[in-house]
Amino acid sequence: MRSLFRNGNLAIVLIVVVALILPALLSSGYQLRMVSIIWVFALLAMGFNLLYGITGQISMAQQAFFAIGAYGFAMLQAKLGWSPFVALPVAVVIVACVAAVIGLPLLRLRTHYLAMATLAFSLMMVGLTNRWVDFTGGSAGIQIRTITVGDWSMSRAELYYTLVIVAAIGLVIHNFIISGHLGRAMQAVRDDETGAESLGVNVTAVKLRVFVLAAVYAAVGGIGYGLISRQVNPSFGEFPVIVSLLTIAVVGGLGTRFGPVIGAIVVVLAPQALARFGEFETLIYGLCLGVFLIFLPNGLSGVMERLGARMLRPSSAPGRRSVTKNIVEGGAR
Amino acid sequence: MNAVTRNIGEGAPLLEVRNGTKRFGGLVAVNDVSFSVRGGEVVGLIGPNGAGKSTLFNLVTGVAQLSAGEIFFDGKSITGLPLHGRPSIGMSRTFQIVRLFPGMTVLQNVLMGFHPQLPDGLLRTLLGLRHSLREERRVTEKAMELLEFVGMEDLADEKIGELPYGKQRLVEIARAMAIEPRILLLDEPAAGLNGTETANLGAMLRVLNERGVTVLIVEHDIDFMMGLCDQIVVLDHGVKIAEGRPSEVQSNEKVIEAYLGRRGGNAEN
């Protein structure tokens, strides 16, 4: 069990501690909403990181699963009167099933063909949520009530703490996969499918499982976003979400353990910091993104790994495992 | 030398190709070829360029599908067995051009060879977490032993791209051995290696063979093959033209005409 606490798990503990203290330092409900959204996007990005960063399968359907999760959660409550505690797991299972069904034919495709096919699926979902007004509530969406048990109802702060815990569990699983044999098999699929297959990796099964897992991460994130927004509407599945997701991937660093969290923090908070530039906000945001793409292809995680490596082991070029350990130790100082 | 010290031709066939045929449209790349590899043997597959060696090798390893005929491993037909089902029955291979995973370290590449032995899927891994972690430690130790065997334990954390080609070939062989194969299928293992590296490779394969691994090799390097193999199968234009001990094959007229003669002539000129 000791190895569970090595390899960056100390960093997870630090992240959780900071995240749990954070609300005490915030002054407004708006700020609490912002930091809550960080964890939603972190969850979404973890799934995408496993799928694209590690396994190399690009999907443009993550925001669709994000939306389906939230819609399922809302509709099971609104239409069937289910308790949120039943609606939540059932919504996640529904998303997993949808992902498995569409993944089976789509994952035969590779690279940009896969991207286009998954994009087509998510455009269909956007159309469906907008136009099928009787069923989905159209562009107005559906309300999601605050979770209530007896006299107690979940406050915004409690929702935030719950999101932090869920995201932390998500991150532990995400990192556990990346650092063990499952992550190795996924990287093997990314690097060379025939090579992986000839070593006994069932490539189709690996791709499908990761696709479903990524959809589950997205669904959990979507439900969290629904609870924060107290509603779900077609914008959950629209383009800005996938753009944010891709930006998180670029800024945080693809295929790294902490990229999704670092990326989510930056992508949610940067527009707030850039707001003072007024009409130049988008321009500066775009420029920064360009700088990242050109000069920091491995994102902020990549930078931190290199800094950590330089600080602690100046002469050698350590492997990924030892580098991550270095960051953790560096961070603990 | 091996042929003298060990009993060749007594074991049951471990791998057997019966009437293997592969057509690409109108072209018959491999035409009704039958041969077998007995347990404990080192069998070489040779022939001039375009003889169909690689195609036959791909049929045996399962990368390509037979047009006709059948392949047996340990008495069971493996003709339709998917590629990913082969390591777990004890078949392991290397590729003509080294095929490692560039995004991983040397150690991680070797660890991939243990994949069939590790728990499959996230749920199974998490449910048996202690077992999974213990297995991971066990195979890591074994992988380090294999790296020691090929003399690369110091390079375990290096990225693949930073290694010279000869070292990459050794990583591939260590990875193939991680499968704990009953048969090792090598596709031109000496290609791209220099003289010393080739000699080392030959010595290494001999050690593995003495430890009980059966070997099937496709190779261009005739000297390498003559020193290493117990049996040699010669292909020309997709047809088997000779089979036997290296010395027999070497003096076979058909072989000399098809291959050795032409090659020898070039070397003298």
Coordinates of C-alpha atoms in Angstrom, one line a residue:
Chain A
M1 CA 0.0 0.0 0.0
R2 CA 2.9 2.3 0.5
S3 CA 3.3 2.9 -3.2
L4 CA -0.1 4.5 -3.2
F5 CA 1.5 7.3 -1.2
R6 CA 4.5 7.6 -3.4
N7 CA 4.7 9.1 -6.9
G8 CA 2.8 12.3 -6.4
N9 CA 0.1 11.3 -4.0
L10 CA 1.6 13.8 -1.6
A11 CA 0.9 16.4 -4.2
I12 CA -2.8 15.3 -4.3
V13 CA -3.0 15.7 -0.5
L14 CA -1.5 19.2 -0.8
I15 CA -4.0 20.1 -3.5
V16 CA -6.9 18.9 -1.5
V17 CA -5.8 20.7 1.7
V18 CA -5.4 24.0 -0.2
A19 CA -8.7 23.5 -2.0
L20 CA -10.5 22.8 1.3
I21 CA -9.0 25.9 3.0
L22 CA -9.7 28.1 0.0
P23 CA -13.4 29.0 0.7
A24 CA -12.4 30.6 4.0
L25 CA -10.3 33.1 2.0
L26 CA -13.0 34.0 -0.5
S27 CA -15.3 36.9 -0.1
S28 CA -18.1 36.4 -2.6
G29 CA -20.5 33.8 -3.9
Y30 CA -19.2 34.5 -7.4
Q31 CA -15.6 33.6 -6.3
L32 CA -16.9 30.4 -4.8
R33 CA -18.7 29.6 -8.1
M34 CA -15.4 30.1 -10.0
V35 CA -13.4 27.8 -7.8
S36 CA -16.2 25.2 -7.9
I37 CA -16.0 25.3 -11.7
I38 CA -12.3 24.6 -11.6
W39 CA -13.0 21.1 -10.2
V40 CA -15.7 20.5 -12.8
F41 CA -13.3 21.3 -15.6
A42 CA -10.5 19.3 -13.9
L43 CA -12.7 16.2 -13.9
L44 CA -13.7 16.7 -17.5
A45 CA -10.0 17.2 -18.4
M46 CA -8.9 14.1 -16.5
G47 CA -11.1 12.0 -18.7
F48 CA -9.9 13.7 -21.9
N49 CA -6.3 13.4 -20.7
L50 CA -6.6 9.6 -20.3
L51 CA -8.4 9.3 -23.7
Y52 CA -6.2 11.7 -25.8
G53 CA -3.1 12.4 -23.8
I54 CA -2.4 8.8 -22.8
T55 CA -4.3 6.6 -25.3
G56 CA -4.0 9.0 -28.2
Q57 CA -7.7 8.8 -29.2
I58 CA -9.0 12.3 -30.0
S59 CA -12.6 12.8 -29.0
M60 CA -14.7 15.8 -29.7
A61 CA -17.7 14.3 -27.8
Q62 CA -16.6 15.0 -24.3
Q63 CA -18.8 18.0 -24.0
A64 CA -21.7 15.9 -25.2
F65 CA -21.2 13.4 -22.4
F66 CA -20.8 16.3 -20.1
A67 CA -24.3 17.5 -21.2
I68 CA -25.9 14.1 -21.3
G69 CA -24.8 13.5 -17.7
A70 CA -26.3 16.7 -16.5
Y71 CA -29.5 16.3 -18.6
G72 CA -29.9 12.7 -17.3
F73 CA -29.4 13.8 -13.7
A74 CA -31.9 16.7 -14.2
M75 CA -34.6 14.7 -16.1
L76 CA -34.6 11.7 -13.9
Q77 CA -35.5 14.0 -11.1
A78 CA -37.8 16.4 -12.9
K79 CA -39.7 13.8 -15.0
L80 CA -39.6 10.7 -12.9
G81 CA -39.3 12.3 -9.5
W82 CA -36.3 10.3 -8.5
S83 CA -34.1 11.2 -5.6
P84 CA -30.8 12.9 -6.6
F85 CA -28.9 10.1 -4.9
V86 CA -30.4 7.6 -7.3
A87 CA -30.5 9.9 -10.3
L88 CA -26.8 10.6 -10.1
P89 CA -25.4 7.1 -10.5
V90 CA -28.1 6.2 -13.0
A91 CA -27.2 9.2 -15.1
V92 CA -23.6 8.2 -15.0
V93 CA -24.5 4.6 -16.1
I94 CA -26.6 6.0 -18.9
V95 CA -23.6 8.0 -20.2
A96 CA -21.4 5.0 -19.9
C97 CA -23.8 3.0 -22.0
V98 CA -24.2 5.7 -24.6
A99 CA -20.4 5.9 -24.8
A100 CA -20.0 2.2 -25.2
V101 CA -22.7 2.1 -27.9
I102 CA -21.2 4.9 -30.0
G103 CA -17.6 4.0 -29.2
L104 CA -17.9 0.5 -30.6
P105 CA -18.3 1.7 -34.2
L106 CA -16.5 5.1 -33.9
L107 CA -13.2 3.7 -32.4
R108 CA -12.5 1.9 -35.5
L109 CA -11.6 5.3 -36.9
R110 CA -8.3 7.0 -36.2
T111 CA -7.0 10.5 -35.8
H112 CA -9.0 13.3 -37.4
Y113 CA -11.6 10.8 -38.7
L114 CA -12.4 9.9 -35.1
A115 CA -12.4 13.6 -34.2
M116 CA -14.9 14.3 -37.0
A117 CA -17.2 11.4 -36.1
T118 CA -17.3 12.3 -32.4
L119 CA -17.9 16.0 -33.3
A120 CA -20.8 14.9 -35.5
F121 CA -22.2 13.0 -32.5
S122 CA -21.9 16.1 -30.2
L123 CA -23.5 18.4 -32.9
M124 CA -26.4 16.0 -33.0
M125 CA -26.8 16.3 -29.2
V126 CA -26.7 20.0 -29.4
G127 CA -29.4 19.9 -32.1
L128 CA -31.5 17.5 -30.0
T129 CA -31.3 19.6 -26.8
N130 CA -32.2 22.8 -28.6
R131 CA -35.0 21.6 -30.8
W132 CA -36.8 18.8 -28.9
V133 CA -38.4 21.4 -26.7
D134 CA -41.0 19.1 -25.2
F135 CA -38.5 16.6 -24.0
T136 CA -35.4 18.7 -23.1
G137 CA -36.9 22.1 -22.4
G138 CA -35.3 23.6 -25.5
S139 CA -32.9 26.5 -25.0
A140 CA -34.3 27.3 -21.6
G141 CA -33.1 23.9 -20.3
I142 CA -34.3 22.2 -17.1
Q143 CA -33.9 23.3 -13.6
I144 CA -31.8 21.3 -11.1
R145 CA -32.9 21.6 -7.5
T146 CA -30.5 21.9 -4.7
I147 CA -29.9 18.5 -3.1
T148 CA -32.1 18.3 -0.1
V149 CA -32.5 15.6 2.6
G150 CA -35.2 16.4 5.2
D151 CA -34.5 19.8 6.6
W152 CA -30.9 19.9 5.4
S153 CA -30.2 21.3 1.9
M154 CA -26.7 21.4 0.4
S155 CA -25.2 24.9 0.5
R156 CA -22.9 26.2 -2.1
A157 CA -19.9 25.7 0.1
E158 CA -20.9 22.2 0.9
L159 CA -21.3 21.5 -2.8
Y160 CA -17.8 22.9 -3.4
Y161 CA -16.3 20.6 -0.7
T162 CA -18.1 17.6 -2.3
L163 CA -16.7 18.6 -5.7
V164 CA -13.2 18.8 -4.3
I165 CA -13.5 15.3 -2.7
V166 CA -15.0 13.8 -6.0
A167 CA -12.3 15.5 -8.1
A168 CA -9.6 14.2 -5.7
I169 CA -10.9 10.7 -6.0
G170 CA -10.9 11.2 -9.8
L171 CA -7.4 12.4 -9.7
V172 CA -6.1 9.5 -7.6
I173 CA -7.7 7.0 -10.0
H174 CA -6.4 9.1 -13.0
N175 CA -2.8 9.1 -11.6
F176 CA -3.0 5.4 -10.5
I177 CA -4.0 4.4 -14.1
I178 CA -1.2 6.6 -15.6
S179 CA 1.6 5.2 -13.4
G180 CA 0.7 1.5 -13.6
H181 CA 0.4 -1.2 -16.1
L182 CA -3.0 0.0 -17.4
G183 CA -1.4 3.4 -18.4
R184 CA 1.5 1.5 -20.0
A185 CA -0.9 -0.5 -22.2
M186 CA -2.8 2.7 -23.1
Q187 CA 0.5 4.4 -24.1
A188 CA 1.4 1.4 -26.1
V189 CA -1.9 1.7 -28.0
R190 CA -1.1 5.4 -28.6
D191 CA 2.5 4.7 -29.8
D192 CA 2.0 1.6 -32.0
E193 CA -1.2 -0.3 -32.2
T194 CA 0.2 -3.4 -34.0
G195 CA 3.1 -3.5 -31.6
A196 CA 0.8 -3.3 -28.6
E197 CA -1.4 -6.0 -30.1
S198 CA 1.5 -8.4 -30.7
L199 CA 2.4 -8.0 -27.0
G200 CA -1.1 -9.3 -26.0
V201 CA -2.9 -5.9 -25.6
N202 CA -6.5 -6.1 -26.8
V203 CA -6.4 -2.8 -28.5
T204 CA -10.1 -2.5 -29.2
A205 CA -11.0 -3.3 -25.6
V206 CA -8.5 -0.8 -24.3
K207 CA -9.8 2.0 -26.5
L208 CA -13.4 1.2 -25.7
R209 CA -12.8 1.1 -21.9
V210 CA -10.9 4.4 -21.9
F211 CA -13.6 6.0 -24.1
V212 CA -16.2 4.9 -21.6
L213 CA -14.1 6.0 -18.6
A214 CA -13.5 9.4 -20.1
A215 CA -17.3 9.7 -20.7
V216 CA -17.9 8.9 -17.1
Y217 CA -15.5 11.6 -15.9
A218 CA -17.3 14.0 -18.3
A219 CA -20.7 13.0 -16.9
V220 CA -19.6 13.4 -13.3
G221 CA -18.2 16.9 -14.2
G222 CA -21.4 17.7 -16.1
I223 CA -23.6 16.8 -13.1
G224 CA -21.4 19.0 -10.9
Y225 CA -21.7 21.8 -13.3
G226 CA -25.5 21.3 -13.3
L227 CA -25.6 21.5 -9.5
I228 CA -23.5 24.7 -9.5
S229 CA -25.6 26.3 -12.2
R230 CA -28.8 24.9 -10.7
Q231 CA -30.0 24.1 -14.2
V232 CA -28.9 22.4 -17.4
N233 CA -29.3 23.9 -20.9
P234 CA -27.9 23.2 -24.4
S235 CA -24.8 25.4 -23.8
F236 CA -23.4 22.5 -21.7
G237 CA -22.8 20.5 -24.9
E238 CA -21.8 23.4 -27.1
F239 CA -18.5 24.4 -28.6
P240 CA -17.1 26.7 -25.9
V241 CA -16.8 23.7 -23.5
I242 CA -14.6 21.6 -25.9
V243 CA -12.6 24.8 -26.6
S244 CA -12.0 25.2 -22.9
L245 CA -11.1 21.5 -22.6
L246 CA -8.6 21.7 -25.4
T247 CA -7.1 24.8 -23.9
I248 CA -6.8 23.0 -20.5
A249 CA -5.0 20.2 -22.3
V250 CA -2.5 22.6 -24.0
V251 CA -1.9 24.8 -20.9
G252 CA -1.8 22.0 -18.4
G253 CA 0.2 19.6 -20.5
L254 CA -1.1 16.5 -22.3
G255 CA -0.4 13.1 -20.8
T256 CA 0.8 14.4 -17.5
R257 CA -0.5 13.6 -14.0
F258 CA -1.3 17.1 -12.9
G259 CA -1.9 18.8 -16.2
P260 CA -5.7 18.6 -16.0
V261 CA -5.8 20.3 -12.6
I262 CA -3.2 22.9 -13.4
G263 CA -4.8 23.6 -16.8
A264 CA -8.3 23.9 -15.2
I265 CA -7.1 26.4 -12.6
V266 CA -5.5 28.6 -15.3
V267 CA -8.3 28.3 -17.8
V268 CA -11.0 29.1 -15.3
L269 CA -9.2 31.9 -13.6
A270 CA -7.3 33.5 -16.5
P271 CA -10.3 35.2 -18.1
Q272 CA -11.0 36.8 -14.6
A273 CA -7.5 38.2 -14.5
L274 CA -7.6 39.3 -18.1
A275 CA -11.0 41.1 -17.7
R276 CA -9.2 44.4 -16.8
F277 CA -7.9 44.6 -20.4
G278 CA -11.5 45.1 -21.5
E279 CA -11.9 44.7 -25.2
F280 CA -8.4 43.3 -25.6
E281 CA -9.2 40.4 -23.3
T282 CA -9.8 37.8 -26.1
L283 CA -6.8 39.0 -28.0
I284 CA -4.4 38.6 -25.1
Y285 CA -5.9 35.3 -24.2
G286 CA -5.3 34.1 -27.8
L287 CA -1.8 35.4 -27.8
C288 CA -1.0 33.6 -24.5
L289 CA -2.4 30.4 -26.0
G290 CA -0.2 30.8 -29.0
V291 CA 2.8 31.3 -26.8
F292 CA 2.0 28.1 -25.0
L293 CA 1.6 26.1 -28.2
I294 CA 4.9 27.3 -29.6
F295 CA 7.2 27.5 -26.6
L296 CA 5.7 25.2 -24.0
P297 CA 4.4 22.2 -25.9
N298 CA 4.3 20.1 -22.7
G299 CA 2.3 22.8 -20.9
L300 CA 2.8 24.0 -17.4
S301 CA 3.3 20.5 -16.1
G302 CA 6.2 20.1 -18.5
V303 CA 7.8 23.3 -17.3
M304 CA 7.4 22.3 -13.6
E305 CA 8.9 18.9 -14.4
R306 CA 11.9 20.4 -16.0
L307 CA 12.3 23.0 -13.2
G308 CA 12.0 20.3 -10.6
A309 CA 14.4 18.1 -12.4
R310 CA 17.0 20.9 -12.7
M311 CA 16.6 21.9 -9.1
L312 CA 17.1 18.4 -7.6
R313 CA 19.1 16.5 -10.1
P314 CA 21.2 18.8 -12.2
S315 CA 23.3 16.3 -14.0
S316 CA 21.1 13.4 -15.2
A317 CA 18.0 13.1 -17.2
P318 CA 15.6 11.2 -15.0
G319 CA 12.6 9.3 -16.2
R320 CA 9.1 10.5 -15.8
R321 CA 8.5 8.7 -12.5
S322 CA 11.4 10.2 -10.7
V323 CA 10.7 13.6 -12.2
T324 CA 7.2 13.7 -10.8
K325 CA 8.6 12.7 -7.4
N326 CA 11.0 15.7 -7.7
I327 CA 8.2 18.1 -8.2
V328 CA 6.4 16.8 -5.2
E329 CA 9.4 17.2 -3.1
G330 CA 10.1 20.5 -4.6
G331 CA 6.5 21.6 -3.9
A332 CA 6.8 20.4 -0.3
R333 CA 9.8 22.7 0.5
Chain B
M1 CA 27.9 -27.0 -33.0
N2 CA 24.5 -27.0 -31.4
A3 CA 23.4 -29.7 -33.8
V4 CA 26.0 -32.0 -32.3
T5 CA 25.5 -31.3 -28.7
R6 CA 21.7 -31.7 -28.6
N7 CA 19.2 -34.2 -29.8
I8 CA 17.7 -32.6 -32.8
G9 CA 14.5 -33.9 -34.5
E10 CA 13.3 -35.9 -31.5
G11 CA 10.9 -33.5 -29.8
A12 CA 7.3 -33.1 -31.0
P13 CA 6.7 -30.2 -33.4
L14 CA 6.0 -27.1 -31.4
L15 CA 5.1 -25.0 -34.4
E16 CA 3.9 -26.5 -37.6
V17 CA 2.9 -24.9 -40.9
R18 CA 0.8 -27.1 -43.1
N19 CA 0.4 -26.2 -46.7
G20 CA 0.6 -22.5 -45.9
T21 CA -0.4 -20.3 -48.9
K22 CA -0.8 -16.6 -49.2
R23 CA -2.1 -14.8 -52.3
F24 CA -2.1 -11.1 -52.9
G25 CA -4.5 -10.8 -55.8
G26 CA -2.9 -12.8 -58.6
L27 CA 0.5 -13.0 -56.9
V28 CA 1.2 -16.1 -54.8
A29 CA 3.7 -14.9 -52.2
V30 CA 3.8 -18.1 -50.3
N31 CA 2.9 -21.3 -52.2
D32 CA 2.0 -24.5 -50.3
V33 CA 4.8 -24.3 -47.8
S34 CA 5.0 -26.9 -45.0
F35 CA 7.6 -27.0 -42.2
S36 CA 7.8 -27.6 -38.5
V37 CA 9.8 -26.4 -35.6
R38 CA 10.5 -28.9 -32.9
G39 CA 10.7 -27.9 -29.3
G40 CA 14.2 -26.8 -28.4
E41 CA 15.4 -26.2 -31.9
V42 CA 16.7 -23.1 -33.6
V43 CA 15.2 -23.0 -37.0
G44 CA 16.2 -20.5 -39.7
L45 CA 14.2 -19.3 -42.6
I46 CA 16.3 -18.0 -45.5
G47 CA 16.0 -17.2 -49.1
P48 CA 16.8 -14.5 -51.6
N49 CA 15.0 -11.1 -51.6
G50 CA 11.4 -11.5 -52.5
A51 CA 11.4 -15.2 -51.6
G52 CA 8.4 -14.8 -49.3
K53 CA 10.2 -15.1 -46.0
S54 CA 8.7 -12.1 -44.4
T55 CA 5.2 -13.0 -45.7
L56 CA 5.5 -16.5 -44.3
F57 CA 6.8 -15.0 -41.0
N58 CA 3.8 -12.7 -40.9
L59 CA 1.5 -15.7 -41.4
V60 CA 3.2 -17.5 -38.5
T61 CA 3.0 -14.5 -36.2
G62 CA -0.6 -13.7 -37.1
V63 CA 0.0 -10.2 -38.6
A64 CA -1.3 -11.6 -42.0
Q65 CA -4.0 -14.2 -42.6
L66 CA -3.5 -17.4 -44.6
S67 CA -5.3 -17.7 -47.9
A68 CA -5.1 -21.5 -47.5
G69 CA -3.5 -24.0 -45.2
E70 CA -3.2 -24.2 -41.4
I71 CA -0.8 -23.4 -38.6
F72 CA -0.5 -25.4 -35.4
F73 CA 1.1 -24.4 -32.2
D74 CA 1.6 -27.2 -29.6
G75 CA -0.8 -29.4 -31.5
K76 CA -3.6 -26.8 -31.6
S77 CA -4.6 -24.8 -34.6
I78 CA -3.8 -21.1 -34.2
T79 CA -4.8 -20.2 -37.8
G80 CA -7.5 -17.7 -36.7
L81 CA -6.2 -16.7 -33.3
P82 CA -6.1 -12.9 -33.0
L83 CA -2.8 -11.2 -32.6
H84 CA -3.3 -10.2 -29.0
G85 CA -4.1 -13.8 -28.0
R86 CA -0.7 -15.1 -29.0
P87 CA 1.6 -14.0 -26.3
S88 CA -0.4 -15.8 -23.6
I89 CA 0.0 -19.1 -25.3
G90 CA 3.8 -18.6 -25.4
M91 CA 4.5 -17.0 -28.8
S92 CA 6.7 -13.9 -28.7
R93 CA 8.2 -12.0 -31.6
T94 CA 10.5 -9.1 -32.6
F95 CA 10.1 -7.0 -35.7
Q96 CA 12.2 -6.5 -38.7
I97 CA 12.6 -2.8 -38.0
V98 CA 12.7 -2.4 -34.2
R99 CA 9.2 -1.6 -32.9
L100 CA 9.4 -0.1 -29.5
F101 CA 7.1 2.5 -27.9
P102 CA 8.9 5.8 -28.3
G103 CA 7.0 7.6 -25.6
M104 CA 8.1 5.2 -22.9
T105 CA 11.4 4.4 -21.1
V106 CA 13.5 1.3 -21.6
L107 CA 12.1 -0.3 -18.5
Q108 CA 8.5 0.5 -19.4
N109 CA 9.0 -1.0 -22.8
V110 CA 10.2 -4.3 -21.2
L111 CA 7.4 -4.2 -18.7
M112 CA 5.0 -4.2 -21.7
G113 CA 6.1 -7.7 -22.3
F114 CA 4.5 -8.7 -19.0
H115 CA 1.2 -7.3 -20.0
P116 CA -0.7 -10.7 -20.4
Q117 CA 0.3 -11.6 -16.8
L118 CA -1.1 -8.5 -15.2
P119 CA -4.7 -7.9 -14.2
D120 CA -6.9 -6.8 -17.1
G121 CA -9.0 -3.7 -16.8
L122 CA -9.4 -0.9 -14.2
L123 CA -12.1 -2.6 -12.1
R124 CA -10.2 -5.9 -11.8
T125 CA -7.0 -3.9 -10.9
L126 CA -8.7 -1.8 -8.2
L127 CA -10.7 -4.8 -6.7
G128 CA -7.5 -6.7 -6.3
L129 CA -5.4 -3.7 -5.5
R130 CA -2.9 -5.4 -3.2
H131 CA -2.4 -8.2 -5.7
S132 CA -2.0 -5.7 -8.5
L133 CA 0.6 -3.7 -6.7
R134 CA 2.5 -6.8 -5.7
E135 CA 2.4 -8.1 -9.3
E136 CA 3.7 -4.7 -10.6
R137 CA 6.6 -4.9 -8.2
R138 CA 7.3 -8.5 -9.2
V139 CA 7.4 -7.9 -12.9
T140 CA 9.5 -4.7 -12.4
E141 CA 12.1 -6.8 -10.7
K142 CA 11.9 -9.4 -13.5
A143 CA 12.2 -6.7 -16.1
M144 CA 15.3 -5.4 -14.4
E145 CA 16.8 -8.9 -14.5
L146 CA 16.1 -9.1 -18.3
L147 CA 17.7 -5.8 -18.8
E148 CA 20.7 -7.1 -16.8
F149 CA 20.7 -10.1 -19.2
V150 CA 21.1 -7.9 -22.2
G151 CA 23.5 -5.6 -20.3
M152 CA 21.3 -2.6 -20.1
E153 CA 20.3 -2.2 -16.5
D154 CA 21.9 1.2 -16.3
L155 CA 19.8 2.5 -19.1
A156 CA 16.4 1.5 -17.6
D157 CA 15.1 5.1 -17.3
E158 CA 16.3 6.3 -20.7
K159 CA 13.8 7.2 -23.3
I160 CA 13.9 4.9 -26.4
G161 CA 14.7 7.7 -28.8
E162 CA 18.0 8.4 -27.1
L163 CA 19.4 4.9 -27.7
P164 CA 21.5 3.7 -30.6
Y165 CA 19.8 1.1 -32.9
G166 CA 21.8 -1.8 -31.5
K167 CA 20.6 -1.1 -28.0
Q168 CA 17.0 -0.7 -29.2
R169 CA 17.2 -4.2 -30.6
L170 CA 18.3 -5.5 -27.2
V171 CA 15.4 -3.8 -25.5
E172 CA 13.1 -5.5 -28.0
I173 CA 14.6 -8.9 -27.3
A174 CA 14.4 -8.3 -23.5
R175 CA 10.7 -7.4 -24.0
A176 CA 10.1 -10.5 -26.1
M177 CA 11.7 -12.6 -23.4
A178 CA 9.4 -11.0 -20.8
I179 CA 6.5 -12.9 -22.3
E180 CA 8.3 -16.0 -21.1
P181 CA 7.9 -17.5 -24.5
R182 CA 8.0 -21.1 -25.5
I183 CA 8.9 -19.9 -29.0
L184 CA 10.7 -16.7 -29.9
L185 CA 10.0 -15.5 -33.5
L186 CA 12.7 -13.2 -34.7
D187 CA 12.3 -11.2 -37.9
E188 CA 15.8 -10.3 -39.2
P189 CA 17.2 -9.6 -35.7
A190 CA 20.7 -8.8 -37.1
A191 CA 19.5 -6.2 -39.6
G192 CA 21.1 -2.8 -38.8
L193 CA 23.6 -4.3 -36.3
N194 CA 27.4 -4.1 -36.7
G195 CA 29.7 -7.1 -36.6
T196 CA 30.2 -7.1 -32.8
E197 CA 26.6 -6.5 -32.1
T198 CA 25.6 -9.4 -34.4
A199 CA 28.1 -11.7 -32.7
N200 CA 26.7 -10.7 -29.2
L201 CA 23.2 -11.2 -30.4
G202 CA 24.1 -14.7 -31.6
A203 CA 25.7 -15.6 -28.3
M204 CA 22.7 -14.3 -26.5
L205 CA 20.2 -16.3 -28.6
R206 CA 22.3 -19.4 -28.0
V207 CA 22.1 -18.9 -24.2
L208 CA 18.3 -18.4 -24.5
N209 CA 18.0 -21.6 -26.5
E210 CA 20.0 -23.5 -24.0
R211 CA 17.6 -22.3 -21.4
G212 CA 14.9 -24.1 -23.4
V213 CA 13.5 -21.4 -25.7
T214 CA 12.6 -22.6 -29.2
V215 CA 13.6 -20.1 -31.9
L216 CA 12.5 -19.3 -35.4
I217 CA 14.6 -16.8 -37.2
V218 CA 14.2 -15.0 -40.6
E219 CA 17.6 -13.6 -41.5
H220 CA 19.6 -12.3 -44.4
D221 CA 23.0 -12.8 -42.7
I222 CA 24.0 -16.3 -43.9
D223 CA 27.1 -16.6 -41.7
F224 CA 25.0 -15.7 -38.6
M225 CA 22.4 -18.3 -39.5
M226 CA 24.9 -21.1 -40.3
G227 CA 26.5 -20.8 -36.9
L228 CA 23.2 -20.5 -35.0
C229 CA 20.6 -22.8 -36.5
D230 CA 19.9 -26.5 -36.1
Q231 CA 17.6 -26.6 -39.1
I232 CA 17.3 -24.3 -42.0
V233 CA 14.3 -23.9 -44.4
V234 CA 15.1 -22.3 -47.7
L235 CA 12.4 -20.4 -49.7
D236 CA 12.6 -19.2 -53.3
H237 CA 9.7 -17.5 -55.1
G238 CA 7.4 -18.5 -52.4
V239 CA 8.2 -22.2 -52.6
K240 CA 10.2 -24.3 -50.1
I241 CA 13.2 -25.6 -52.1
A242 CA 15.2 -27.2 -49.3
E243 CA 15.2 -28.1 -45.6
G244 CA 17.8 -29.6 -43.4
R245 CA 20.9 -29.0 -41.3
P246 CA 23.0 -26.0 -42.2
S247 CA 25.7 -28.2 -43.8
E248 CA 23.2 -30.1 -45.9
V249 CA 21.5 -27.0 -47.0
Q250 CA 24.8 -25.4 -47.9
S251 CA 25.6 -28.2 -50.3
N252 CA 22.2 -28.4 -51.8
E253 CA 22.4 -27.5 -55.5
K254 CA 19.0 -25.8 -55.7
V255 CA 20.0 -23.6 -52.8
I256 CA 23.3 -22.8 -54.3
E257 CA 21.6 -21.9 -57.5
A258 CA 18.9 -19.8 -55.9
Y259 CA 20.8 -18.1 -53.2
L260 CA 24.2 -19.0 -52.0
G261 CA 25.8 -19.3 -55.4
R262 CA 24.6 -15.9 -56.5
R263 CA 25.6 -14.4 -53.3
G264 CA 29.0 -16.1 -53.2
G265 CA 29.6 -14.9 -56.8
N266 CA 28.9 -11.3 -55.8
A267 CA 31.2 -11.5 -52.9
E268 CA 34.1 -12.8 -55.0
N269 CA 33.7 -10.1 -57.7

